[in-house]
mmCIF file of C-alpha atoms in Angstrom:
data_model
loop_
_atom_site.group_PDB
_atom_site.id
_atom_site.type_symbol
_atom_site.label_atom_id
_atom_site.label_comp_id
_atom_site.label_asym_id
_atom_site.label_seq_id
_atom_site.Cartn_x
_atom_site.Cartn_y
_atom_site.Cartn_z
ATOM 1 C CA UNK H 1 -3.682 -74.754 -53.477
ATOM 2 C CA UNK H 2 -0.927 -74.165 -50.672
ATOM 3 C CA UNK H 3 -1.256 -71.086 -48.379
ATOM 4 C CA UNK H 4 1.205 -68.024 -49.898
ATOM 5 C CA UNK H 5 2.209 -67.365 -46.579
ATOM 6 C CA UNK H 6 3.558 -70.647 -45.974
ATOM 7 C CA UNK H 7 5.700 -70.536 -49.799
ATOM 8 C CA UNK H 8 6.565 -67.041 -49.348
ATOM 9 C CA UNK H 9 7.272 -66.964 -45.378
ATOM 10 C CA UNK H 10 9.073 -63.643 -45.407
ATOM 11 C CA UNK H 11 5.482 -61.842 -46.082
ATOM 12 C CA UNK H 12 4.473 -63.095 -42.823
ATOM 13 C CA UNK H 13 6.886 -61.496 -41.291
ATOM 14 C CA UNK H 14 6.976 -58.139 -43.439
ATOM 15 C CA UNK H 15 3.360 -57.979 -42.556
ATOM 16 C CA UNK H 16 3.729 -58.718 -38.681
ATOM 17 C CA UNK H 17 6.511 -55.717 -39.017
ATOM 18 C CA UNK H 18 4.416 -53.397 -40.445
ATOM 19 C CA UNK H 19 1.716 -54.491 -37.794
ATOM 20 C CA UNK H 20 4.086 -53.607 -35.157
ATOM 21 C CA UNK H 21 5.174 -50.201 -36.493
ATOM 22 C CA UNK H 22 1.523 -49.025 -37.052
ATOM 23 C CA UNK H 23 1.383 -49.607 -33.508
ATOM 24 C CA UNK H 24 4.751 -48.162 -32.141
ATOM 25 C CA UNK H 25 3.737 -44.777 -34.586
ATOM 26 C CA UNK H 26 0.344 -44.532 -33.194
ATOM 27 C CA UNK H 27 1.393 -45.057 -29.701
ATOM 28 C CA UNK H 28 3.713 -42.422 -30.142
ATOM 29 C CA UNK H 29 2.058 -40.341 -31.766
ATOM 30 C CA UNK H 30 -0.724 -40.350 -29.004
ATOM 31 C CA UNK H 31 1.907 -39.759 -26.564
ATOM 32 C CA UNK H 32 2.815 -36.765 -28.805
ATOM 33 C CA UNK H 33 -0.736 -35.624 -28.488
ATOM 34 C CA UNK H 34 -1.255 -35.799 -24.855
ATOM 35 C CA UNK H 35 1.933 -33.618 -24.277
ATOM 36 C CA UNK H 36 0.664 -30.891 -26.386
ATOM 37 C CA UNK H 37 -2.480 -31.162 -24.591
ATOM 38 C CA UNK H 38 -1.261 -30.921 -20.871
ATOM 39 C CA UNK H 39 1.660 -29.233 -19.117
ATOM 40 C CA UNK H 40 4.730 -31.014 -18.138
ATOM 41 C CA UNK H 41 6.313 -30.990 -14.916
ATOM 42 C CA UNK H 42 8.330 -27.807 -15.947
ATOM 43 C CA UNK H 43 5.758 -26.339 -16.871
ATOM 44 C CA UNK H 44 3.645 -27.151 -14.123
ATOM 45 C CA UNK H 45 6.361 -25.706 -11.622
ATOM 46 C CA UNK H 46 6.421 -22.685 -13.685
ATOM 47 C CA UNK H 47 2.538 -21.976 -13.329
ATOM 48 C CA UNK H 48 3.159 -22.379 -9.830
ATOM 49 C CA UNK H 49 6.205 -20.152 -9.308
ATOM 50 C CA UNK H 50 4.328 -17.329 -11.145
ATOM 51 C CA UNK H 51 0.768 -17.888 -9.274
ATOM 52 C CA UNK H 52 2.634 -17.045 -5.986
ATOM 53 C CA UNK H 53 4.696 -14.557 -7.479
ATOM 54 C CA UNK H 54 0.955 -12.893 -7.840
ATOM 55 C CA UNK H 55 0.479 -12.274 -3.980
ATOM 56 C CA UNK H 56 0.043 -8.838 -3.235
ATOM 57 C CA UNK H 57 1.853 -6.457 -0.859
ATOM 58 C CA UNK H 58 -0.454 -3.890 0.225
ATOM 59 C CA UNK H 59 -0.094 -1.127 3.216
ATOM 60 C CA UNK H 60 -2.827 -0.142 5.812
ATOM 61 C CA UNK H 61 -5.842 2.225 4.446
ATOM 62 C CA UNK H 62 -5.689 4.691 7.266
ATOM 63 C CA UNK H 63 -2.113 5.986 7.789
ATOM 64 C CA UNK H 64 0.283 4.213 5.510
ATOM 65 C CA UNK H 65 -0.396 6.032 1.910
ATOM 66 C CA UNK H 66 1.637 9.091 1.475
ATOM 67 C CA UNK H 67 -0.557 11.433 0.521
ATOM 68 C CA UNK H 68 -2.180 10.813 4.412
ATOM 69 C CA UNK H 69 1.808 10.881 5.847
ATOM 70 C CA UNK H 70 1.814 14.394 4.220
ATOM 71 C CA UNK H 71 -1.302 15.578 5.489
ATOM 72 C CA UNK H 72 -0.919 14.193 8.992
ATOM 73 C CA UNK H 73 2.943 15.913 8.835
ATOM 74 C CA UNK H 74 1.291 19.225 8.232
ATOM 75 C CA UNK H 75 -0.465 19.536 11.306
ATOM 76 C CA UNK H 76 1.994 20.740 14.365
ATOM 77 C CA UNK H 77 1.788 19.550 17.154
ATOM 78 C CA UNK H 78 0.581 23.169 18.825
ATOM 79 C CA UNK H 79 -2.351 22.338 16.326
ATOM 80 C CA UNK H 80 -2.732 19.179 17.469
ATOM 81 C CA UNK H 81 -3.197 20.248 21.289
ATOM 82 C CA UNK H 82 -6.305 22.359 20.708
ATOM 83 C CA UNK H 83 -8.373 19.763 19.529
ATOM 84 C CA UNK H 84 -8.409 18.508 22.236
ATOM 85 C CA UNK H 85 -9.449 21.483 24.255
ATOM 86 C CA UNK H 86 -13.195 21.081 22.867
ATOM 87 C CA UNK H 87 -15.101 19.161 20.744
ATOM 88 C CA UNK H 88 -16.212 22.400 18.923
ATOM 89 C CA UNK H 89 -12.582 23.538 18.282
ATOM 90 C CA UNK H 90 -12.059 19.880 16.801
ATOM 91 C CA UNK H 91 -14.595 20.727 14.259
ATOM 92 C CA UNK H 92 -13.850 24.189 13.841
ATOM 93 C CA UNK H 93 -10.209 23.548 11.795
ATOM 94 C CA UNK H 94 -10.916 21.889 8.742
ATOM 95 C CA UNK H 95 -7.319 19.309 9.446
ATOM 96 C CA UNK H 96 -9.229 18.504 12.554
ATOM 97 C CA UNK H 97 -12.519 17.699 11.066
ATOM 98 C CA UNK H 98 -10.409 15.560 8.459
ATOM 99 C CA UNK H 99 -8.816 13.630 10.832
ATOM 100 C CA UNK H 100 -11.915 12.963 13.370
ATOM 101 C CA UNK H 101 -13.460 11.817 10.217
ATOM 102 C CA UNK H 102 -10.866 9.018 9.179
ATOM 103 C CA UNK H 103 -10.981 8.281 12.943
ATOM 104 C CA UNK H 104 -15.177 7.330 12.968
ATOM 105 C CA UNK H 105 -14.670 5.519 9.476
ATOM 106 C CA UNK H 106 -12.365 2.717 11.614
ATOM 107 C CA UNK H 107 -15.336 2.682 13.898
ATOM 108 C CA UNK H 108 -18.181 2.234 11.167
ATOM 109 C CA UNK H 109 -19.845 5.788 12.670
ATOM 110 C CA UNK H 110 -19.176 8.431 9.669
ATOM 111 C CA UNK H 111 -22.918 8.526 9.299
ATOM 112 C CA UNK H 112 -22.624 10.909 12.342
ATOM 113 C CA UNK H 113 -19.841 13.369 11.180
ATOM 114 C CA UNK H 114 -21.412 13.251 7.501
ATOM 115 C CA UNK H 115 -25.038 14.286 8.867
ATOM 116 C CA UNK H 116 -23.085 16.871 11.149
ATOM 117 C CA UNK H 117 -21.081 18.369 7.727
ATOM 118 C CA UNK H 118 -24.382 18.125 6.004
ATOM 119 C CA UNK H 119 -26.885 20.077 8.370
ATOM 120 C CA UNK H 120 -23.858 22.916 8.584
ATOM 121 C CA UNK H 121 -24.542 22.990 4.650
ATOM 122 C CA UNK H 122 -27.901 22.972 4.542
ATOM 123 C CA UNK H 123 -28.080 26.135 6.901
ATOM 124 C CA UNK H 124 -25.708 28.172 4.251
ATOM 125 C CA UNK H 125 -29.225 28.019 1.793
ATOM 126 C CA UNK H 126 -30.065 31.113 0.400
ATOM 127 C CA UNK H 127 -33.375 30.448 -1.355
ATOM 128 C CA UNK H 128 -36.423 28.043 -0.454
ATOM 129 C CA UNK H 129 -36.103 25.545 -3.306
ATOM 130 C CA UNK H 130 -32.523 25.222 -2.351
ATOM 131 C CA UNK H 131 -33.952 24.663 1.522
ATOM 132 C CA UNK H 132 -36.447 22.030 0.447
ATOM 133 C CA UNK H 133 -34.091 20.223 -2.001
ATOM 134 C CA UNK H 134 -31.112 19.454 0.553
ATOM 135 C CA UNK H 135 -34.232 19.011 3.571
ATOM 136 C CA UNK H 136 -35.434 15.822 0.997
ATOM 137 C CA UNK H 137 -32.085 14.580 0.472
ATOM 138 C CA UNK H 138 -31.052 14.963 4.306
ATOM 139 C CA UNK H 139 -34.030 13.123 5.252
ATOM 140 C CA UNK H 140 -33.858 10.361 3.166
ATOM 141 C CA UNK H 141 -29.940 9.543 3.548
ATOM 142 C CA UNK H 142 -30.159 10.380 7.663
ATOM 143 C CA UNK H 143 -33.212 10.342 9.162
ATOM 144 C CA UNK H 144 -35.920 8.144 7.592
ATOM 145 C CA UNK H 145 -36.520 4.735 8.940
ATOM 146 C CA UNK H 146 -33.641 2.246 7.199
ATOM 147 C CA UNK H 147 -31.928 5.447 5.819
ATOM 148 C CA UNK H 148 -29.044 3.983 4.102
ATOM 149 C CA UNK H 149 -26.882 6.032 6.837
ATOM 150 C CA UNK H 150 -29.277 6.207 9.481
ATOM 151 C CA UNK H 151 -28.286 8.063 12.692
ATOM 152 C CA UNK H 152 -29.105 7.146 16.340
ATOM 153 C CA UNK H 153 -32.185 9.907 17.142
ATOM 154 C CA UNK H 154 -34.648 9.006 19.907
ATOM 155 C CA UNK H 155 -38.264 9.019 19.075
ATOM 156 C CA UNK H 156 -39.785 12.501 19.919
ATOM 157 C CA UNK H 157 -36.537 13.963 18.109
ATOM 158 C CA UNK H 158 -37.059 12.166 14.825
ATOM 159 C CA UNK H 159 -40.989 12.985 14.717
ATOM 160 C CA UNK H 160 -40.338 16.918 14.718
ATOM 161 C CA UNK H 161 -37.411 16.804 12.846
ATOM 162 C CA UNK H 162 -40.118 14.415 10.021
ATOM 163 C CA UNK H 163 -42.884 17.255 10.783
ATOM 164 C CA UNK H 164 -40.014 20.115 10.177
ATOM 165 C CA UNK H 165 -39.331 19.125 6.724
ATOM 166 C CA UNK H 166 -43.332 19.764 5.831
ATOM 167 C CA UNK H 167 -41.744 23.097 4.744
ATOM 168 C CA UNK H 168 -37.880 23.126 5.907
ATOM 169 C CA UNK H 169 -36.976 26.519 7.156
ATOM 170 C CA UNK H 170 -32.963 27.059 8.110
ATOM 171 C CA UNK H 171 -33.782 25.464 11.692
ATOM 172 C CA UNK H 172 -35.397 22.256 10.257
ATOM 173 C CA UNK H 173 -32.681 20.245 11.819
ATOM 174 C CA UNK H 174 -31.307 21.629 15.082
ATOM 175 C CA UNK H 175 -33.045 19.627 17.459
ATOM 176 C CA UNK H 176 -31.296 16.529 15.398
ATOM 177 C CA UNK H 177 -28.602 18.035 14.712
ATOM 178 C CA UNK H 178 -27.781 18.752 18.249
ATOM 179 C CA UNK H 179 -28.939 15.259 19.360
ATOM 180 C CA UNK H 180 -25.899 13.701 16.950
ATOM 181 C CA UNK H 181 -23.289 16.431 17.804
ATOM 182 C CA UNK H 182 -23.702 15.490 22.221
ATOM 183 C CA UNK H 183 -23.418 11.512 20.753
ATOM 184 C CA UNK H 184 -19.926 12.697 19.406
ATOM 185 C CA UNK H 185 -18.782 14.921 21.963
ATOM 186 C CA UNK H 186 -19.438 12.510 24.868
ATOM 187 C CA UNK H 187 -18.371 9.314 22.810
ATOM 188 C CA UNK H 188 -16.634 9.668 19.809
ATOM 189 C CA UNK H 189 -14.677 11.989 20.859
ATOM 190 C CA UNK H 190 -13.138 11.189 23.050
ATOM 191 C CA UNK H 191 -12.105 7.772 21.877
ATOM 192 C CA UNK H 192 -10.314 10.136 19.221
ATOM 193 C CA UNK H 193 -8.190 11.932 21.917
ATOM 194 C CA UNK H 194 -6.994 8.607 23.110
ATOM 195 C CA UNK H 195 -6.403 7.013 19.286
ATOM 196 C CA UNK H 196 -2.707 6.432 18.247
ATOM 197 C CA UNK H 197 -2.694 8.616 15.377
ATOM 198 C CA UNK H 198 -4.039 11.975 17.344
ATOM 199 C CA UNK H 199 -1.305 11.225 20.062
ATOM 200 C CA UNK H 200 1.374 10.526 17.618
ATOM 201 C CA UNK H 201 0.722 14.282 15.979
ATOM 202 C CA UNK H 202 0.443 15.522 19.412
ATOM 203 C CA UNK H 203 4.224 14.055 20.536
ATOM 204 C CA UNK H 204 5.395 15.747 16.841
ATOM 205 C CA UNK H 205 5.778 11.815 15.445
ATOM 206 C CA UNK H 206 4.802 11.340 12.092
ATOM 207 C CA UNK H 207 2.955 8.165 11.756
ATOM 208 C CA UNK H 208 5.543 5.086 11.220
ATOM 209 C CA UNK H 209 4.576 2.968 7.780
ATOM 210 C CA UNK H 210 3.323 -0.027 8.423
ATOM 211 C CA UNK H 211 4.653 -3.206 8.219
ATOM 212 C CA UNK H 212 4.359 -4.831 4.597
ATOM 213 C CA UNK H 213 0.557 -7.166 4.712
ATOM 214 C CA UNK H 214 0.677 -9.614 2.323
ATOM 215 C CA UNK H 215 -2.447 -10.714 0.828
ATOM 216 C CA UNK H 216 -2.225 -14.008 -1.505
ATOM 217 C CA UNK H 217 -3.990 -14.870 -4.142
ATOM 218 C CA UNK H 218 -6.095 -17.871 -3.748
ATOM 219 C CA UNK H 219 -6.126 -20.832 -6.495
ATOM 220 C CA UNK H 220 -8.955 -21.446 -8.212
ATOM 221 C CA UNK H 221 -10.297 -24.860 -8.774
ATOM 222 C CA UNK H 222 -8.610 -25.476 -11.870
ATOM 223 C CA UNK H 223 -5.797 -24.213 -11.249
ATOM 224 C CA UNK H 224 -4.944 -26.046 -8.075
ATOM 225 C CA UNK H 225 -5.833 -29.041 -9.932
ATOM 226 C CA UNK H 226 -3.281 -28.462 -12.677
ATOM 227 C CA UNK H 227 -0.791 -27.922 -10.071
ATOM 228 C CA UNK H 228 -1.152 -30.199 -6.847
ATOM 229 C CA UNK H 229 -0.548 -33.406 -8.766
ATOM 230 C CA UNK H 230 3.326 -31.769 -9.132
ATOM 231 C CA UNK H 231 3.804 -30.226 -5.700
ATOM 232 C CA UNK H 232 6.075 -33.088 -4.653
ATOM 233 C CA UNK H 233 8.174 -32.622 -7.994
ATOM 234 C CA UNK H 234 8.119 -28.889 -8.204
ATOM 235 C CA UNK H 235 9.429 -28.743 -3.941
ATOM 236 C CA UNK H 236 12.098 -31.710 -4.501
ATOM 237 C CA UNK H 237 13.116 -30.046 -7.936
#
């Protein structure tokens, strides 16, 4: 019996057709598929536009936020002047003690102002429990070895103060106390009377903003992967 291909010749070919449309459809259609599945080139370049529209403008902590322009613009220059006629005085105006406090926070030193603040606190007690409670919490923040704000006290000064809190009475931390305030007064201070910011209120300047600092936001893994392979598109586009 002959072959029914070679009678009928035109199923041959219907068959070869339909051969080579299954694989024109699935081709496409696979081509279909991985466009769905990953971002094209516009795409891509719009990913990329929007991840650096992300970078941040921020200002300087110290002197750039309003709130800190008003404060520093409320203190006159007159003001201004006496601080720097003693350390004491400094501490005596609560602006002043503000300001010599943002001052030791760009150095890294608060611990000394904030153990200052708190022994001036703990000698405004008015009963023993209250005495003993703020003596624990004092030691253990300021004076115990690795305190998580430790101040610089020689040896003989941090034994008494240690034998002191036994049972605090209002002197328990003088001799400390008075150890951290000469630190400030002979260093700290003043480094403050030389800083920008106190000269600028004593010349009657208010501090100028800074400058705009921008941060960027870096690309993670993935992301810079989805993107690099269309840099040269997305700059020549």
């Amino acid at each position: 019996m002959e072959n029914p291909l070679l009678l009928f010749p035109q199923l041959n070919t219907s068959a070869s057709k339909d051969k080579s449309y299954y694989k024109v459809m699935k081709s496409t259609n696979k081509e279909e598929t991985n466009k769905a599945s990953k971002p094209g080139a516009k795409q891509k370049r719009n990913r990329l536009s929007l991840l650096l529209q992300k970078s941040e403008f921020h200002e300087d902590d110290h002197l750039g936020k309003p709130a800190n322009l008003k404060k520093a613009a409320s203190v006159s220059p007159e003001e201004a002047v006496k601080w720097g006629e003693s350390f004491d005085k400094l501490l005596s105006q609560k602006a002043g003690l503000d300001a010599f406090t943002k001052f030791l926070k760009t150095e890294f030193s608060e611990e000394n102002i904030e153990f200052w603040i708190a022994c001036e606190d703990y000698k405004k007690s008015k009963t023993a429990h209250e005495l003993l409670a703020k003596a624990k919490t004092i030691y253990e923040t300021f004076i115990q070895k690795d305190a998580p704000k430790e101040v610089n006290l020689d040896f003989h000064t941090k034994e008494v103060t240690s034998q002191n809190i036994e049972q605090p009475i209002i002197t328990a931390f003088d001799a400390a106390q008075s150890t951290v305030y000469k630190l400030m007064e002979q260093d700290s201070y003043p480094r403050f009377l030389r800083s920008d910011p106190y000269l600028n209120l004593v010349q009657g300047r208010n501090p100028s903003r800074p400058a705009l600092r921008r941060r960027s936001r870096s690309f993670t893994v993935n992301e810079f992967q989805d993107v690099r392979s269309d840099f040269t598109i997305w700059i020549c586009y």
